[in-house]
Each structure stands twice: as structure tokens, then as C-alpha cells.
């Protein structure tokens, strides 16, 4: 049979014996138990920062702010992830531009090679193919800029 909270000696009220201590109270209780007082932040510590939520000094490496108990680590992890996603997006855009320019350059070089190297029908096929590849690269580049401009216009 399951025992009730009263039988187990658990008190859900904030005051009184046997009550459960919330996580933030545990931090204070540990500080007081270990140091005899609540801990203070050394302002010369290179990890000391202003809490983004309350503005009080806390450590950048701490999970929670020592004053307001806001999730400092989660806040900075979110900012780091946003920065990484923005960098990844810029890298992909640059890669697409480089790829499109490379296709255009290969097409142009092949067109010049086909024009001077081949005769007759082979020359026409080679130049036609090369110009098609060159135009595909240019079209991809233009579409990239047009789509990005449209996305920026409608998402602002």
C-alpha cells in the first residue's frame, strides 16, 4: 500500500519541520553550511559578470544567478547557439556563391577550349554545353540573391 505524505513525514508547506527545500534555497543553505555565510562574488574574478536578468554580480560559469536564481548558463548557451546558427548560415551562403561562380568559370573555360579545339558539329555541341553550364551557374547565383532579398523583405 502506498503511504501518504503525512505518514512519511513530508510537509508540503513552506514553514515547519520536514518541509522540502526548493533548489534555490539549497544553494543558500550549502553556502551558509560550508562558509558560515552566503557567498559573495570576487569582483576581480575574470568569470564575474553582471546577471543578464537582475544586473547583480554572478559567475559566468554558474548555472543559476546567486541573487535572482535565473538560468544564467541557459541564457548564454542560447546566445552561443544563435551565434553558431548565424555563422553556419553565412558559411552556407558563401559556399553557394562560390559553387555558382565555380560552375560559371568551368563553363566559360570549357567554351573557350571547345571553340579553339574542336571543328564543325563538335565545336557547336561543346560551346553549347559550356555556355549552358555557364548560364546555370549565373542563374543559380542570381536566384540566390533574389530569393535572399525576397526572404529578407518579407521577414522584416
XYZ file of N, CA, C and O in Angstrom:
624
model
N 0.835 -1.187 0.000
C 0.000 0.000 0.000
C 0.880 1.251 0.000
O 1.923 1.273 0.628
N 0.426 2.249 -0.691
C 1.161 3.497 -0.739
C 0.915 4.291 0.531
O -0.213 4.362 1.027
N 1.963 4.848 1.063
C 1.832 5.642 2.278
C 1.552 7.083 1.910
O 2.024 7.585 0.887
N 0.816 7.758 2.728
C 0.510 9.165 2.468
C 1.713 10.020 2.862
O 2.624 9.579 3.561
N 1.675 11.276 2.410
C 2.766 12.203 2.724
C 2.855 12.440 4.229
O 3.945 12.596 4.787
N 1.706 12.445 4.879
C 1.699 12.674 6.327
C 2.378 11.526 7.067
O 3.137 11.735 8.006
N 2.130 10.296 6.597
C 2.752 9.135 7.230
C 4.257 9.116 7.005
O 5.020 8.638 7.837
N 4.687 9.631 5.826
C 6.116 9.674 5.522
C 6.822 10.824 6.223
O 8.054 10.907 6.211
N 6.080 11.761 6.789
C 6.687 12.898 7.482
C 7.075 14.027 6.553
O 7.930 14.831 6.873
N 6.447 14.079 5.371
C 6.745 15.148 4.410
C 5.706 16.241 4.582
O 4.506 15.981 4.582
N 6.195 17.447 4.745
C 5.321 18.602 4.912
C 5.475 19.474 3.676
O 6.555 19.964 3.385
N 4.404 19.684 2.929
C 4.467 20.470 1.694
C 4.345 21.969 1.958
O 4.401 22.751 1.036
N 4.161 22.368 3.189
C 4.052 23.784 3.490
C 5.440 24.419 3.523
O 6.444 23.755 3.720
N 5.489 25.721 3.335
C 6.765 26.417 3.250
C 7.487 26.405 4.591
O 8.688 26.251 4.662
N 6.745 26.542 5.684
C 7.381 26.583 7.005
C 7.058 25.315 7.778
O 6.057 24.661 7.522
N 7.916 24.994 8.689
C 7.653 23.855 9.554
C 8.674 22.760 9.343
O 9.427 22.759 8.373
N 8.710 21.788 10.258
C 9.695 20.715 10.155
C 9.366 19.758 9.013
O 8.217 19.487 8.722
N 10.378 19.257 8.343
C 10.217 18.257 7.290
C 9.770 18.816 5.954
O 9.400 18.064 5.063
N 9.770 20.127 5.801
C 9.343 20.652 4.500
C 10.453 20.477 3.470
O 11.626 20.378 3.807
N 10.065 20.430 2.200
C 11.028 20.259 1.113
C 11.636 21.607 0.772
O 10.934 22.604 0.655
N 12.936 21.641 0.599
C 13.633 22.885 0.272
C 13.719 22.999 -1.242
O 14.119 22.065 -1.918
N 13.332 24.165 -1.753
C 13.424 24.400 -3.193
C 14.883 24.459 -3.606
O 15.774 24.711 -2.785
N 15.168 24.258 -4.892
C 16.536 24.211 -5.394
C 17.340 25.443 -5.075
O 18.506 25.371 -4.693
N 16.736 26.624 -5.189
C 17.494 27.842 -4.912
C 17.809 27.989 -3.434
O 18.809 28.556 -3.053
N 16.919 27.478 -2.579
C 17.195 27.514 -1.154
C 18.349 26.578 -0.799
O 19.100 26.837 0.137
N 18.480 25.494 -1.550
C 19.569 24.550 -1.311
C 20.916 25.235 -1.518
O 21.856 25.052 -0.745
N 21.020 26.072 -2.553
C 22.272 26.788 -2.828
C 22.629 27.671 -1.636
O 23.763 27.651 -1.150
N 21.655 28.425 -1.136
C 21.924 29.294 0.015
C 22.299 28.468 1.236
O 23.231 28.798 1.961
N 21.565 27.387 1.455
C 21.833 26.552 2.621
C 23.234 25.943 2.548
O 23.935 25.865 3.555
N 23.662 25.521 1.350
C 25.007 24.970 1.196
C 26.068 26.028 1.450
O 27.080 25.771 2.098
N 25.837 27.242 0.906
C 26.790 28.331 1.141
C 26.929 28.614 2.633
O 28.025 28.760 3.158
N 25.804 28.693 3.298
C 25.824 29.010 4.727
C 26.470 27.867 5.506
O 27.262 28.098 6.426
N 26.173 26.628 5.121
C 26.737 25.476 5.821
C 28.255 25.391 5.623
O 29.000 25.148 6.568
N 28.733 25.600 4.392
C 30.153 25.445 4.095
C 30.958 26.647 4.574
O 32.006 26.497 5.196
N 30.482 27.853 4.278
C 31.272 29.049 4.567
C 30.811 29.793 5.822
O 31.454 30.739 6.253
N 29.683 29.410 6.362
C 29.163 30.131 7.507
C 28.385 31.370 7.125
O 27.852 32.072 7.966
N 28.341 31.682 5.847
C 27.585 32.833 5.355
C 27.299 32.629 3.874
O 27.845 31.742 3.246
N 26.429 33.475 3.335
C 26.186 33.403 1.900
C 27.450 33.833 1.169
O 28.143 34.739 1.605
N 27.730 33.169 0.048
C 28.961 33.502 -0.675
C 28.810 34.835 -1.389
O 27.727 35.248 -1.767
N 29.937 35.506 -1.551
C 29.957 36.752 -2.314
C 30.894 36.558 -3.497
O 31.796 35.732 -3.458
N 30.687 37.338 -4.512
C 31.471 37.229 -5.739
C 32.661 38.177 -5.653
O 32.507 39.356 -5.338
N 33.843 37.661 -5.937
C 35.040 38.492 -6.026
C 34.974 39.247 -7.347
O 34.940 38.651 -8.421
N 34.917 40.564 -7.286
C 34.758 41.381 -8.492
C 35.989 41.357 -9.393
O 35.919 41.757 -10.545
N 37.128 40.877 -8.894
C 38.336 40.750 -9.708
C 38.385 39.429 -10.468
O 39.275 39.215 -11.286
N 37.461 38.544 -10.176
C 37.396 37.251 -10.847
C 37.044 37.471 -12.322
O 36.073 38.160 -12.633
N 37.826 36.915 -13.265
C 37.535 37.136 -14.689
C 36.206 36.511 -15.123
O 35.661 36.885 -16.154
N 35.670 35.567 -14.349
C 34.373 34.968 -14.677
C 33.209 35.735 -14.071
O 32.058 35.355 -14.284
N 33.483 36.786 -13.306
C 32.414 37.584 -12.708
C 31.767 38.447 -13.790
O 32.438 39.186 -14.505
N 30.461 38.311 -13.922
C 29.708 39.076 -14.921
C 28.473 39.666 -14.255
O 28.115 39.293 -13.143
N 27.835 40.585 -14.938
C 26.547 41.085 -14.481
C 25.477 40.130 -14.988
O 25.459 39.766 -16.164
N 24.577 39.727 -14.112
C 23.494 38.826 -14.484
C 22.638 39.514 -15.550
O 22.259 40.685 -15.390
N 22.321 38.833 -16.652
C 21.507 39.459 -17.689
C 20.065 39.708 -17.245
O 19.334 40.437 -17.903
N 19.665 39.146 -16.114
C 18.280 39.280 -15.652
C 18.130 40.334 -14.550
O 17.223 41.145 -14.600
N 19.039 40.309 -13.550
C 18.890 41.244 -12.426
C 19.990 42.295 -12.368
O 19.860 43.283 -11.666
N 21.113 42.080 -13.072
C 22.198 43.046 -13.088
C 23.198 42.902 -11.954
O 24.189 43.627 -11.906
N 22.975 41.977 -11.028
C 23.900 41.757 -9.919
C 25.068 40.889 -10.387
O 24.978 40.198 -11.389
N 26.156 40.929 -9.636
C 27.333 40.136 -9.993
C 27.081 38.646 -9.757
O 26.520 38.257 -8.735
N 27.466 37.849 -10.732
C 27.403 36.401 -10.624
C 28.537 35.830 -11.465
O 29.245 36.573 -12.140
N 28.712 34.543 -11.438
C 29.771 33.909 -12.228
C 29.218 33.447 -13.569
O 28.105 32.923 -13.643
N 29.985 33.617 -14.622
C 29.566 33.193 -15.960
C 29.447 31.682 -16.041
O 28.718 31.158 -16.876
N 30.149 30.980 -15.178
C 30.140 29.519 -15.211
C 29.033 28.913 -14.350
O 28.839 27.700 -14.369
N 28.311 29.737 -13.593
C 27.272 29.198 -12.714
C 25.990 28.916 -13.495
O 25.688 29.581 -14.477
N 25.255 27.939 -13.029
C 24.002 27.560 -13.678
C 22.924 28.595 -13.385
O 22.201 29.018 -14.276
N 22.848 29.020 -12.128
C 21.847 29.997 -11.711
C 22.532 31.228 -11.141
O 23.607 31.137 -10.557
N 21.880 32.366 -11.280
C 22.360 33.592 -10.648
C 22.221 33.418 -9.139
O 21.227 32.895 -8.645
N 23.206 33.882 -8.395
C 23.195 33.733 -6.948
C 22.173 34.657 -6.275
O 21.800 34.440 -5.134
N 21.733 35.691 -6.964
C 20.809 36.663 -6.367
C 19.360 36.401 -6.789
O 18.480 36.332 -5.963
N 19.105 36.284 -8.116
C 17.720 36.138 -8.589
C 17.385 34.711 -9.017
O 16.238 34.426 -9.351
N 18.379 33.824 -9.042
C 18.210 32.406 -9.390
C 17.703 32.196 -10.816
O 17.075 31.205 -11.112
N 17.982 33.141 -11.686
C 17.630 32.989 -13.099
C 18.653 32.084 -13.776
O 19.810 32.028 -13.357
N 18.269 31.402 -14.840
C 19.176 30.452 -15.506
C 20.224 31.162 -16.371
O 20.059 31.329 -17.567
N 21.313 31.569 -15.750
C 22.378 32.306 -16.448
C 23.033 31.433 -17.523
O 23.231 31.866 -18.651
N 23.354 30.207 -17.181
C 24.024 29.308 -18.128
C 23.149 29.061 -19.351
O 23.621 29.118 -20.484
N 21.864 28.819 -19.134
C 20.951 28.599 -20.260
C 20.878 29.826 -21.161
O 20.825 29.710 -22.379
N 20.889 31.012 -20.536
C 20.835 32.254 -21.315
C 22.043 32.366 -22.243
O 21.891 32.644 -23.440
N 23.229 32.127 -21.702
C 24.439 32.236 -22.519
C 24.553 31.084 -23.510
O 25.073 31.270 -24.617
N 24.057 29.901 -23.160
C 24.038 28.779 -24.110
C 23.139 29.093 -25.301
O 23.472 28.785 -26.444
N 21.986 29.726 -25.046
C 21.080 30.115 -26.128
C 21.742 31.148 -27.035
O 21.639 31.061 -28.264
N 22.414 32.136 -26.435
C 23.109 33.143 -27.239
C 24.202 32.510 -28.095
O 24.357 32.852 -29.270
N 24.950 31.570 -27.519
C 26.008 30.890 -28.262
C 25.424 30.084 -29.411
O 25.957 30.100 -30.526
N 24.326 29.398 -29.174
C 23.691 28.603 -30.226
C 23.168 29.500 -31.351
O 23.312 29.171 -32.528
N 22.580 30.650 -31.006
C 22.125 31.601 -32.031
C 23.304 32.089 -32.858
O 23.204 32.217 -34.085
N 24.427 32.385 -32.195
C 25.623 32.843 -32.910
C 26.142 31.750 -33.846
O 26.505 32.022 -34.997
N 26.163 30.506 -33.380
C 26.619 29.392 -34.215
C 25.711 29.202 -35.427
O 26.191 28.948 -36.540
N 24.399 29.311 -35.220
C 23.462 29.157 -36.332
C 23.649 30.275 -37.367
O 23.579 30.036 -38.572
N 23.882 31.504 -36.901
C 24.112 32.621 -37.821
C 25.402 32.404 -38.617
O 25.440 32.662 -39.829
N 26.460 31.934 -37.945
C 27.719 31.652 -38.642
C 27.542 30.537 -39.673
O 28.072 30.616 -40.780
N 26.800 29.504 -39.315
C 26.545 28.400 -40.231
C 25.762 28.873 -41.442
O 26.051 28.482 -42.584
N 24.802 29.753 -41.239
C 24.011 30.302 -42.346
C 24.904 31.120 -43.288
O 24.820 30.985 -44.514
N 25.766 31.966 -42.711
C 26.686 32.759 -43.554
C 27.640 31.853 -44.326
O 27.930 32.086 -45.495
N 28.131 30.788 -43.687
C 29.026 29.844 -44.360
C 28.318 29.164 -45.531
O 28.897 29.015 -46.609
N 27.075 28.753 -45.329
C 26.319 28.110 -46.412
C 26.089 29.062 -47.572
O 26.186 28.663 -48.737
N 25.771 30.324 -47.268
C 25.568 31.310 -48.325
C 26.844 31.520 -49.129
O 26.808 31.569 -50.362
N 27.966 31.637 -48.433
C 29.241 31.812 -49.132
C 29.566 30.587 -49.978
O 30.060 30.715 -51.107
N 29.277 29.404 -49.461
C 29.537 28.169 -50.208
C 28.701 28.119 -51.479
O 29.190 27.708 -52.531
N 27.444 28.532 -51.390
C 26.586 28.536 -52.576
C 27.105 29.520 -53.625
O 27.098 29.222 -54.821
N 27.560 30.669 -53.181
C 28.092 31.672 -54.112
C 29.364 31.149 -54.777
O 29.527 31.262 -55.995
N 30.251 30.564 -53.997
C 31.494 30.022 -54.557
C 31.195 28.894 -55.538
O 31.793 28.810 -56.614
N 30.227 28.038 -55.194
C 29.852 26.939 -56.083
C 29.298 27.466 -57.412
O 29.680 26.994 -58.486
N 28.412 28.457 -57.342
C 27.824 29.023 -58.558
C 28.897 29.702 -59.421
O 28.909 29.543 -60.651
N 29.801 30.424 -58.792
C 30.883 31.071 -59.550
C 31.805 30.027 -60.179
O 32.267 30.199 -61.311
N 32.068 28.942 -59.463
C 32.920 27.872 -59.997
C 32.283 27.222 -61.211
O 32.961 26.951 -62.213
N 30.981 26.969 -61.138
C 30.282 26.374 -62.286
C 30.374 27.305 -63.491
O 30.651 26.865 -64.611
N 30.156 28.596 -63.262
C 30.237 29.561 -64.362
C 31.640 29.610 -64.954
O 31.808 29.648 -66.176
N 32.647 29.598 -64.132
C 34.028 29.653 -64.602
C 34.388 28.403 -65.395
O 35.010 28.497 -66.475
N 33.997 27.227 -64.906
C 34.271 25.981 -65.625
C 33.576 26.001 -66.988
O 34.159 25.614 -68.008
N 32.331 26.455 -67.006
C 31.611 26.552 -68.269
C 32.288 27.490 -69.250
O 32.416 27.185 -70.439
N 32.754 28.635 -68.757
C 33.436 29.597 -69.635
C 34.737 29.022 -70.183
O 35.021 29.129 -71.382
N 35.525 28.399 -69.308
C 36.796 27.811 -69.749
C 36.547 26.715 -70.772
O 37.227 26.629 -71.810
N 35.544 25.874 -70.515
C 35.235 24.807 -71.467
C 34.744 25.374 -72.801
O 35.061 24.840 -73.872
N 33.994 26.477 -72.782
C 33.518 27.113 -74.014
C 34.693 27.628 -74.844
O 34.739 27.428 -76.067
N 35.636 28.277 -74.195
C 36.814 28.787 -74.912
C 37.627 27.618 -75.471
O 38.056 27.652 -76.634
N 37.817 26.572 -74.661
C 38.557 25.398 -75.106
C 37.865 24.740 -76.314
O 38.517 24.402 -77.308
N 36.534 24.583 -76.228
C 35.789 23.944 -77.318
C 35.826 24.792 -78.578
O 35.912 24.268 -79.693
N 35.775 26.094 -78.451
C 35.781 26.975 -79.614
C 37.092 26.866 -80.390
O 37.094 26.837 -81.617
N 38.221 26.809 -79.672
C 39.515 26.757 -80.347
C 39.970 25.340 -80.677
O 40.786 25.145 -81.566
N 39.462 24.348 -80.002
C 39.973 22.988 -80.151
C 39.178 22.147 -81.169
O 39.748 21.351 -81.891
N 37.852 22.287 -81.139
C 37.013 21.433 -81.970
C 36.587 22.140 -83.244
O 36.585 23.353 -83.333
N 36.151 21.323 -84.242
C 35.659 21.852 -85.514
C 34.265 21.294 -85.777
O 33.907 20.199 -85.323
N 33.483 22.022 -86.541
C 32.188 21.539 -87.009
C 31.176 21.343 -85.903
O 31.003 22.176 -85.014
N 30.502 20.193 -85.986
C 29.427 19.873 -85.050
C 29.934 19.757 -83.615
O 29.256 20.184 -82.677
N 31.106 19.180 -83.449
C 31.673 19.019 -82.103
C 31.902 20.383 -81.458
O 31.697 20.546 -80.248
N 32.309 21.358 -82.257
C 32.513 22.709 -81.737
C 31.189 23.293 -81.252
O 31.112 23.855 -80.161
N 30.125 23.129 -82.020
C 28.820 23.653 -81.635
C 28.286 22.978 -80.368
O 27.759 23.625 -79.476
N 28.429 21.664 -80.305
C 27.957 20.930 -79.133
C 28.768 21.328 -77.897
O 28.211 21.581 -76.817
N 30.084 21.401 -78.035
C 30.943 21.758 -76.906
C 30.678 23.165 -76.408
O 30.549 23.392 -75.205
N 30.590 24.118 -77.340
C 30.335 25.505 -76.950
C 28.934 25.632 -76.355
O 28.721 26.315 -75.350
N 27.953 24.947 -76.952
C 26.579 24.993 -76.430
C 26.502 24.434 -75.013
O 25.858 25.012 -74.131
N 27.148 23.303 -74.811
C 27.167 22.695 -73.474
C 27.853 23.622 -72.470
O 27.363 23.830 -71.358
N 28.987 24.185 -72.881
C 29.747 25.047 -71.976
C 28.957 26.308 -71.627
O 28.936 26.734 -70.464
N 28.304 26.887 -72.607
C 27.501 28.089 -72.342
C 26.318 27.747 -71.431
O 25.967 28.519 -70.546
N 25.722 26.567 -71.630
C 24.627 26.131 -70.763
C 25.104 26.005 -69.316
O 24.437 26.471 -68.384
N 26.259 25.391 -69.109
C 26.807 25.258 -67.754
C 27.101 26.632 -67.163
O 26.798 26.901 -65.996
N 27.652 27.510 -67.968
C 27.961 28.866 -67.509
C 26.682 29.600 -67.112
O 26.622 30.242 -66.058
N 25.645 29.483 -67.916
C 24.374 30.143 -67.614
C 23.700 29.552 -66.377
O 23.078 30.274 -65.609
N 23.836 28.246 -66.182
C 23.278 27.617 -64.973
C 23.947 28.194 -63.727
O 23.282 28.500 -62.737
N 25.259 28.354 -63.781
C 25.973 28.941 -62.645
C 25.533 30.369 -62.376
O 25.289 30.752 -61.230
N 25.393 31.154 -63.438
C 24.965 32.550 -63.278
C 23.523 32.602 -62.769
O 23.195 33.400 -61.884
N 22.657 31.736 -63.320
C 21.267 31.697 -62.883
C 21.162 31.304 -61.409
O 20.386 31.893 -60.649
N 21.951 30.338 -61.000
C 21.954 29.932 -59.580
C 22.387 31.097 -58.698
O 21.798 31.337 -57.638
N 23.383 31.827 -59.138
C 23.861 32.975 -58.375
C 22.782 34.054 -58.284
O 22.520 34.588 -57.205
N 22.139 34.354 -59.393
C 21.078 35.362 -59.394
C 19.893 34.926 -58.538
O 19.338 35.722 -57.781
N 19.493 33.664 -58.676
C 18.383 33.162 -57.872
C 18.706 33.222 -56.380
O 17.837 33.517 -55.564
N 19.946 32.938 -56.052
C 20.358 33.008 -54.643
C 20.121 34.412 -54.097
O 19.540 34.585 -53.019
N 20.547 35.427 -54.834
C 20.376 36.800 -54.374
C 18.915 37.232 -54.397
O 18.450 37.921 -53.493
N 18.165 36.830 -55.406
C 16.754 37.202 -55.493
C 15.965 36.564 -54.357
O 15.174 37.230 -53.678
N 16.177 35.278 -54.116
C 15.452 34.592 -53.041
C 15.823 35.179 -51.692
O 14.959 35.412 -50.836
N 17.105 35.455 -51.475
C 17.521 36.043 -50.208
C 16.910 37.425 -50.015
O 16.467 37.779 -48.923
N 16.851 38.221 -51.096
C 16.249 39.551 -50.998
C 14.757 39.449 -50.682
O 14.230 40.219 -49.859
N 14.061 38.494 -51.296
C 12.634 38.314 -51.012
C 12.403 37.845 -49.583
O 11.490 38.323 -48.906
N 13.219 36.913 -49.131
C 13.072 36.425 -47.759
C 13.319 37.560 -46.768
O 12.564 37.750 -45.812
N 14.356 38.354 -46.995
C 14.658 39.468 -46.106
C 13.534 40.503 -46.123
O 13.212 41.099 -45.103
N 12.938 40.713 -47.279
C 11.884 41.713 -47.394
C 10.647 41.305 -46.616
O 10.022 42.124 -45.952
N 10.274 40.035 -46.706
C 9.033 39.598 -46.075
C 9.190 39.129 -44.635
O 8.205 38.919 -43.943
N 10.415 38.979 -44.161
C 10.606 38.564 -42.772
C 10.954 39.724 -41.858
O 11.087 39.539 -40.664
N 11.109 40.893 -42.381
C 11.420 42.062 -41.536
C 10.175 42.740 -41.069
O 9.152 42.776 -41.499
